[in-house]
Amino acid sequence: MLSTVLNSQNYALLDLSSKVEYALLALLELASHHGKKLPLTMSEIIAKQRIPERYLEQILTNLRRAGVVQSQRGSKGGFVLAREAWQITLLEIVTYVEGEQKEKDTSDSQTLEKTLVYEVWEQANAASIEVLGRYTLQDLCDERETRAQQSPMYYI
């Protein structure tokens, strides 16, 4: 059976792009400061999450245009979440960072085999959309907090 051949722990069918990973890390950092209403500068986000500056600049620009983050100019400027973390789904973030996915044109020389392959792939795509739409940025923040509290602290 296929499941015996492919171990989900060492095989990634749907891979996480660097842009999406960096966007999520930056948004987690902004979410952790959201209650303080203090903007974070790009330099602060870069220092805490080790995101390349050129990526972060593009990502924050896209997220600002999409209304996920707001930028504040000036000496005390930076970025803040435009909405509460529970209002921002992971699907929304992926869509804004990666752009809308175009539907494949499957009308050219469609064979039965190609149709079957595309139908299965569409099911996998629909499942990933459903999962990403179910989770919010707040869910990641809550899980981060839970895991941080569970990890033992060692003092010398």
Coordinates of N, CA and C in Angstrom, one line a residue:
M1 N 0.8 -1.2 0.0 CA 0.0 0.0 0.0 C 0.9 1.2 0.0
L2 N 0.4 2.3 -0.5 CA 1.1 3.6 -0.7 C 1.6 4.1 0.7
S3 N 0.7 4.0 1.7 CA 1.1 4.5 3.0 C 2.3 3.9 3.6
T4 N 2.6 2.6 3.2 CA 3.8 2.0 3.7 C 5.0 2.5 3.0
V5 N 4.9 3.0 1.8 CA 6.0 3.5 1.0 C 6.3 4.9 1.4
L6 N 5.3 5.7 1.7 CA 5.5 7.1 2.0 C 5.2 7.4 3.4
N7 N 6.3 7.7 4.1 CA 6.1 8.1 5.5 C 5.9 9.6 5.6
S8 N 4.9 10.0 6.2 CA 4.5 11.5 6.3 C 5.6 12.3 7.0
Q9 N 6.4 11.7 7.8 CA 7.4 12.4 8.6 C 8.6 12.8 7.7
N10 N 8.8 12.1 6.6 CA 10.0 12.5 5.8 C 9.7 12.7 4.4
Y11 N 8.4 13.0 4.1 CA 8.0 13.3 2.7 C 7.0 14.4 2.7
A12 N 7.2 15.5 2.1 CA 6.3 16.6 2.0 C 5.7 16.8 0.7
L13 N 4.5 16.4 0.6 CA 3.7 16.5 -0.7 C 3.4 18.0 -1.0
L14 N 2.9 18.7 0.0 CA 2.6 20.1 -0.1 C 3.6 20.8 0.7
D15 N 4.5 21.5 0.1 CA 5.7 22.1 0.8 C 5.3 23.5 1.3
L16 N 5.9 24.0 2.4 CA 5.7 25.3 2.9 C 6.8 26.2 2.2
S17 N 6.4 27.2 1.5 CA 7.3 28.1 0.9 C 8.0 29.0 1.9
S18 N 9.2 29.4 1.5 CA 9.9 30.3 2.4 C 9.2 31.6 2.7
K19 N 8.5 32.1 1.7 CA 7.7 33.4 1.8 C 6.6 33.2 2.9
V20 N 5.9 32.1 2.8 CA 4.8 31.8 3.7 C 5.4 31.6 5.1
E21 N 6.4 30.9 5.2 CA 7.1 30.6 6.5 C 7.5 32.0 7.2
Y22 N 8.2 32.8 6.4 CA 8.6 34.1 6.9 C 7.4 35.0 7.3
A23 N 6.4 35.0 6.5 CA 5.2 35.8 6.8 C 4.6 35.3 8.1
L24 N 4.5 34.0 8.3 CA 3.9 33.5 9.5 C 4.8 33.9 10.7
L25 N 6.1 33.8 10.6 CA 7.0 34.2 11.7 C 6.8 35.7 12.0
A26 N 6.8 36.5 11.0 CA 6.7 37.9 11.2 C 5.3 38.3 11.9
L27 N 4.3 37.6 11.4 CA 2.9 37.9 12.0 C 2.8 37.4 13.4
L28 N 3.5 36.3 13.7 CA 3.5 35.8 15.1 C 4.2 36.8 16.0
E29 N 5.3 37.4 15.5 CA 6.0 38.4 16.3 C 5.1 39.6 16.5
L30 N 4.4 40.1 15.4 CA 3.5 41.2 15.5 C 2.4 40.9 16.5
A31 N 1.9 39.7 16.4 CA 0.8 39.3 17.3 C 1.2 39.3 18.8
S32 N 2.4 38.9 19.0 CA 2.9 38.9 20.4 C 3.0 40.3 21.0
H33 N 3.0 41.3 20.2 CA 3.1 42.7 20.6 C 1.8 43.5 20.4
H34 N 0.8 42.8 19.9 CA -0.5 43.4 19.5 C -1.2 44.1 20.6
G35 N -1.2 43.5 21.8 CA -1.9 44.1 22.9 C -1.2 45.4 23.5
K36 N 0.1 45.5 23.2 CA 0.9 46.7 23.6 C 0.7 47.9 22.8
K37 N 0.2 47.7 21.6 CA -0.1 48.8 20.6 C 1.2 49.5 20.2
L38 N 2.3 48.8 20.4 CA 3.6 49.4 20.0 C 4.0 48.8 18.7
P39 N 4.3 49.6 17.7 CA 4.7 49.0 16.4 C 6.1 48.4 16.5
L40 N 6.3 47.4 15.8 CA 7.6 46.7 15.7 C 8.3 47.2 14.4
T41 N 9.6 47.5 14.4 CA 10.3 47.8 13.2 C 10.7 46.6 12.5
M42 N 11.0 46.7 11.2 CA 11.5 45.6 10.5 C 12.8 45.0 11.1
S43 N 13.6 45.9 11.6 CA 14.9 45.5 12.3 C 14.6 44.6 13.5
E44 N 13.6 44.9 14.3 CA 13.2 44.1 15.4 C 12.7 42.8 15.0
I45 N 11.9 42.7 14.0 CA 11.4 41.5 13.5 C 12.5 40.6 12.9
I46 N 13.4 41.2 12.2 CA 14.5 40.5 11.6 C 15.4 39.9 12.7
A47 N 15.7 40.7 13.7 CA 16.5 40.3 14.8 C 15.9 39.1 15.6
K48 N 14.6 39.1 15.8 CA 14.0 38.1 16.6 C 13.7 36.8 15.8
Q49 N 13.4 37.0 14.5 CA 13.0 35.8 13.7 C 14.0 35.4 12.6
R50 N 15.0 36.2 12.4 CA 16.1 35.9 11.4 C 15.5 35.7 10.0
I51 N 14.7 36.7 9.6 CA 14.1 36.7 8.3 C 14.9 37.6 7.4
P52 N 15.3 37.2 6.2 CA 16.1 38.1 5.3 C 15.3 39.4 5.0
E53 N 16.0 40.5 5.1 CA 15.3 41.8 4.9 C 14.6 41.9 3.6
R54 N 15.1 41.4 2.5 CA 14.4 41.6 1.2 C 13.1 40.8 1.2
Y55 N 13.1 39.7 1.8 CA 11.8 38.9 1.9 C 10.8 39.7 2.8
L56 N 11.3 40.1 4.0 CA 10.4 40.7 4.9 C 9.7 42.0 4.3
E57 N 10.5 42.8 3.6 CA 10.0 44.0 3.0 C 8.9 43.7 2.0
Q58 N 9.1 42.7 1.2 CA 8.0 42.3 0.2 C 6.8 41.7 0.9
I59 N 7.0 40.9 1.9 CA 5.9 40.3 2.6 C 5.1 41.3 3.3
L60 N 5.7 42.2 4.1 CA 5.0 43.2 4.8 C 4.3 44.2 3.9
T61 N 4.8 44.4 2.7 CA 4.1 45.3 1.7 C 2.9 44.6 1.3
N62 N 3.0 43.3 0.9 CA 1.8 42.6 0.5 C 0.7 42.5 1.6
L63 N 1.1 42.2 2.8 CA 0.2 42.1 3.9 C -0.4 43.5 4.3
R64 N 0.3 44.6 4.1 CA -0.2 45.9 4.3 C -1.3 46.2 3.3
R65 N -1.0 45.9 2.0 CA -2.0 46.1 0.9 C -3.2 45.3 1.1
A66 N -3.1 44.1 1.7 CA -4.2 43.2 2.0 C -5.0 43.6 3.2
G67 N -4.5 44.5 4.0 CA -5.2 44.9 5.2 C -4.9 44.1 6.4
V68 N -3.9 43.3 6.4 CA -3.5 42.4 7.5 C -2.6 43.1 8.5
V69 N -1.7 44.0 8.0 CA -0.9 44.8 8.9 C -1.0 46.3 8.5
Q70 N -0.7 47.1 9.4 CA -0.6 48.6 9.2 C 0.8 49.0 9.4
S71 N 1.2 50.0 8.7 CA 2.5 50.6 8.9 C 2.3 52.0 9.5
Q72 N 3.2 52.3 10.4 CA 3.3 53.6 11.0 C 4.6 54.3 10.7
R73 N 4.6 55.5 10.2 CA 5.8 56.2 9.9 C 6.3 56.9 11.1
G74 N 7.5 57.4 11.0 CA 8.1 58.2 12.0 C 9.1 57.5 12.8
S75 N 9.7 58.2 13.8 CA 10.7 57.7 14.7 C 10.2 56.5 15.5
K76 N 8.9 56.5 15.8 CA 8.4 55.5 16.6 C 7.5 54.6 15.7
G77 N 7.8 54.5 14.5 CA 7.0 53.8 13.5 C 7.4 52.3 13.4
G78 N 6.7 51.7 12.6 CA 6.9 50.2 12.4 C 5.6 49.6 11.9
F79 N 5.4 48.3 12.3 CA 4.2 47.6 11.8 C 3.5 47.1 13.0
V80 N 2.1 47.0 12.8 CA 1.2 46.4 13.8 C 0.2 45.6 13.0
L81 N -0.5 44.7 13.7 CA -1.6 43.9 13.1 C -2.7 44.9 12.9
A82 N -3.4 44.8 11.7 CA -4.5 45.7 11.4 C -5.8 45.1 12.0
R83 N -5.8 43.8 12.4 CA -7.0 43.2 13.0 C -6.5 42.3 14.1
E84 N -7.4 41.8 14.8 CA -7.1 40.8 15.9 C -6.6 39.5 15.3
A85 N -5.7 38.9 16.0 CA -5.1 37.6 15.5 C -6.1 36.5 15.2
W86 N -7.2 36.5 16.0 CA -8.2 35.5 15.8 C -9.0 35.7 14.5
Q87 N -8.9 36.9 13.9 CA -9.6 37.3 12.7 C -8.8 37.0 11.4
I88 N -7.6 36.5 11.6 CA -6.7 36.3 10.4 C -6.5 34.8 10.3
T89 N -7.0 34.2 9.2 CA -6.8 32.8 9.0 C -5.4 32.5 8.3
L90 N -4.9 31.3 8.5 CA -3.7 30.9 7.8 C -3.9 30.9 6.3
L91 N -5.1 30.5 5.8 CA -5.5 30.5 4.4 C -5.3 31.9 3.8
E92 N -5.8 32.9 4.6 CA -5.8 34.3 4.1 C -4.3 34.7 4.0
I93 N -3.5 34.3 4.9 CA -2.0 34.7 4.9 C -1.4 34.0 3.7
V94 N -1.6 32.8 3.5 CA -1.0 32.0 2.3 C -1.5 32.7 1.0
T95 N -2.7 33.0 0.9 CA -3.3 33.6 -0.3 C -2.7 35.0 -0.6
Y96 N -2.5 35.8 0.4 CA -2.0 37.1 0.3 C -0.5 37.1 -0.1
V97 N 0.2 36.1 0.5 CA 1.7 36.0 0.3 C 2.0 35.4 -1.1
E98 N 1.3 34.3 -1.4 CA 1.6 33.5 -2.6 C 0.8 34.0 -3.8
G99 N -0.3 34.7 -3.5 CA -1.2 35.2 -4.6 C -2.2 34.1 -4.9
E100 N -3.3 34.6 -5.6 CA -4.4 33.7 -6.0 C -3.8 32.6 -6.9
Q101 N -4.2 31.4 -6.6 CA -3.9 30.3 -7.5 C -4.8 30.2 -8.7
K102 N -4.3 30.1 -9.9 CA -5.1 30.0 -11.1 C -5.5 28.6 -11.3
E103 N -6.7 28.4 -11.8 CA -7.2 27.1 -12.1 C -6.5 26.5 -13.3
K104 N -6.1 25.3 -13.2 CA -5.5 24.6 -14.4 C -6.5 24.4 -15.5
D105 N -6.0 24.6 -16.7 CA -6.9 24.3 -17.9 C -6.6 22.9 -18.2
T106 N -7.6 22.0 -18.0 CA -7.4 20.6 -18.2 C -8.2 20.1 -19.4
S107 N -8.6 21.1 -20.3 CA -9.4 20.7 -21.4 C -8.6 20.1 -22.6
D108 N -7.3 20.5 -22.7 CA -6.4 20.0 -23.8 C -6.1 18.5 -23.6
S109 N -6.4 17.7 -24.6 CA -6.1 16.3 -24.7 C -6.3 15.6 -23.4
Q110 N -7.4 15.7 -22.8 CA -7.7 15.1 -21.5 C -8.0 13.6 -21.7
T111 N -7.2 12.9 -21.1 CA -7.4 11.4 -21.1 C -8.1 11.0 -19.8
L112 N -8.5 9.8 -19.7 CA -9.2 9.3 -18.5 C -8.2 9.3 -17.4
E113 N -6.9 8.9 -17.6 CA -5.9 8.9 -16.6 C -5.6 10.3 -16.1
K114 N -5.5 11.3 -17.0 CA -5.3 12.7 -16.5 C -6.4 13.2 -15.7
T115 N -7.6 12.8 -16.1 CA -8.8 13.2 -15.3 C -8.7 12.7 -13.9
L116 N -8.4 11.4 -13.8 CA -8.3 10.8 -12.5 C -7.2 11.4 -11.6
V117 N -6.1 11.7 -12.2 CA -5.0 12.3 -11.5 C -5.4 13.7 -11.0
Y118 N -6.0 14.5 -11.8 CA -6.5 15.9 -11.5 C -7.5 15.8 -10.4
E119 N -8.4 14.9 -10.5 CA -9.5 14.8 -9.5 C -8.9 14.5 -8.1
V120 N -7.9 13.6 -8.0 CA -7.3 13.3 -6.7 C -6.5 14.5 -6.2
W121 N -5.8 15.2 -7.1 CA -5.1 16.4 -6.7 C -6.0 17.5 -6.2
E122 N -7.1 17.6 -6.9 CA -8.1 18.6 -6.4 C -8.6 18.3 -5.0
Q123 N -8.8 17.0 -4.7 CA -9.2 16.6 -3.4 C -8.2 17.0 -2.3
A124 N -6.9 16.8 -2.7 CA -5.8 17.1 -1.8 C -5.8 18.6 -1.6
N125 N -5.9 19.4 -2.6 CA -5.9 20.8 -2.6 C -7.1 21.3 -1.7
A126 N -8.3 20.8 -1.9 CA -9.4 21.2 -1.1 C -9.2 20.9 0.4
A127 N -8.6 19.8 0.7 CA -8.3 19.4 2.1 C -7.3 20.4 2.7
S128 N -6.3 20.8 1.9 CA -5.3 21.8 2.5 C -6.0 23.1 2.7
I129 N -6.9 23.5 1.8 CA -7.6 24.8 1.9 C -8.5 24.7 3.2
E130 N -9.1 23.6 3.4 CA -10.0 23.5 4.5 C -9.2 23.6 5.8
V131 N -8.1 22.9 5.9 CA -7.3 23.0 7.1 C -6.7 24.4 7.4
L132 N -6.2 25.0 6.3 CA -5.7 26.4 6.5 C -6.7 27.4 6.9
G133 N -7.9 27.2 6.4 CA -9.0 28.1 6.7 C -9.6 27.9 8.1
R134 N -9.3 26.7 8.7 CA -9.8 26.4 10.0 C -8.9 27.1 11.1
Y135 N -7.6 27.3 10.8 CA -6.7 27.8 11.8 C -6.5 29.3 11.6
T136 N -6.3 30.0 12.8 CA -6.0 31.4 12.7 C -4.6 31.7 13.3
L137 N -4.2 32.9 13.1 CA -3.0 33.4 13.7 C -3.0 33.2 15.2
Q138 N -4.2 33.4 15.8 CA -4.4 33.3 17.3 C -4.1 31.8 17.7
D139 N -4.6 30.9 16.9 CA -4.3 29.5 17.2 C -2.8 29.2 17.3
L140 N -2.0 29.8 16.4 CA -0.6 29.6 16.5 C 0.0 30.2 17.7
C141 N -0.5 31.4 18.0 CA 0.0 32.1 19.2 C -0.3 31.3 20.5
D142 N -1.6 30.8 20.6 CA -2.0 30.0 21.7 C -1.1 28.7 21.9
E143 N -0.9 28.1 20.7 CA 0.0 26.9 20.8 C 1.4 27.2 21.2
R144 N 1.9 28.3 20.7 CA 3.3 28.7 21.0 C 3.3 28.9 22.5
E145 N 2.4 29.6 23.1 CA 2.3 29.9 24.5 C 2.2 28.6 25.3
T146 N 1.4 27.6 24.9 CA 1.3 26.4 25.6 C 2.6 25.6 25.6
R147 N 3.2 25.6 24.4 CA 4.5 24.8 24.4 C 5.6 25.5 25.1
A148 N 5.6 26.8 25.1 CA 6.6 27.6 25.9 C 6.5 27.3 27.4
Q149 N 5.3 27.1 27.9 CA 5.0 26.9 29.3 C 5.4 25.4 29.6
Q150 N 5.3 24.5 28.7 CA 5.6 23.1 28.9 C 7.1 22.8 28.9
S151 N 7.9 23.6 28.2 CA 9.3 23.4 28.1 C 10.0 23.7 29.4
P152 N 10.8 22.8 29.9 CA 11.5 23.1 31.2 C 12.5 24.2 31.1
M153 N 12.6 25.0 32.2 CA 13.6 26.0 32.2 C 14.7 25.5 33.2
Y154 N 16.0 25.6 32.7 CA 17.1 25.2 33.5 C 17.9 26.5 34.0
Y155 N 18.1 26.6 35.2 CA 18.9 27.7 35.8 C 20.2 27.2 36.3
I156 N 21.2 28.0 36.1 CA 22.6 27.6 36.7 C 22.9 28.6 37.8

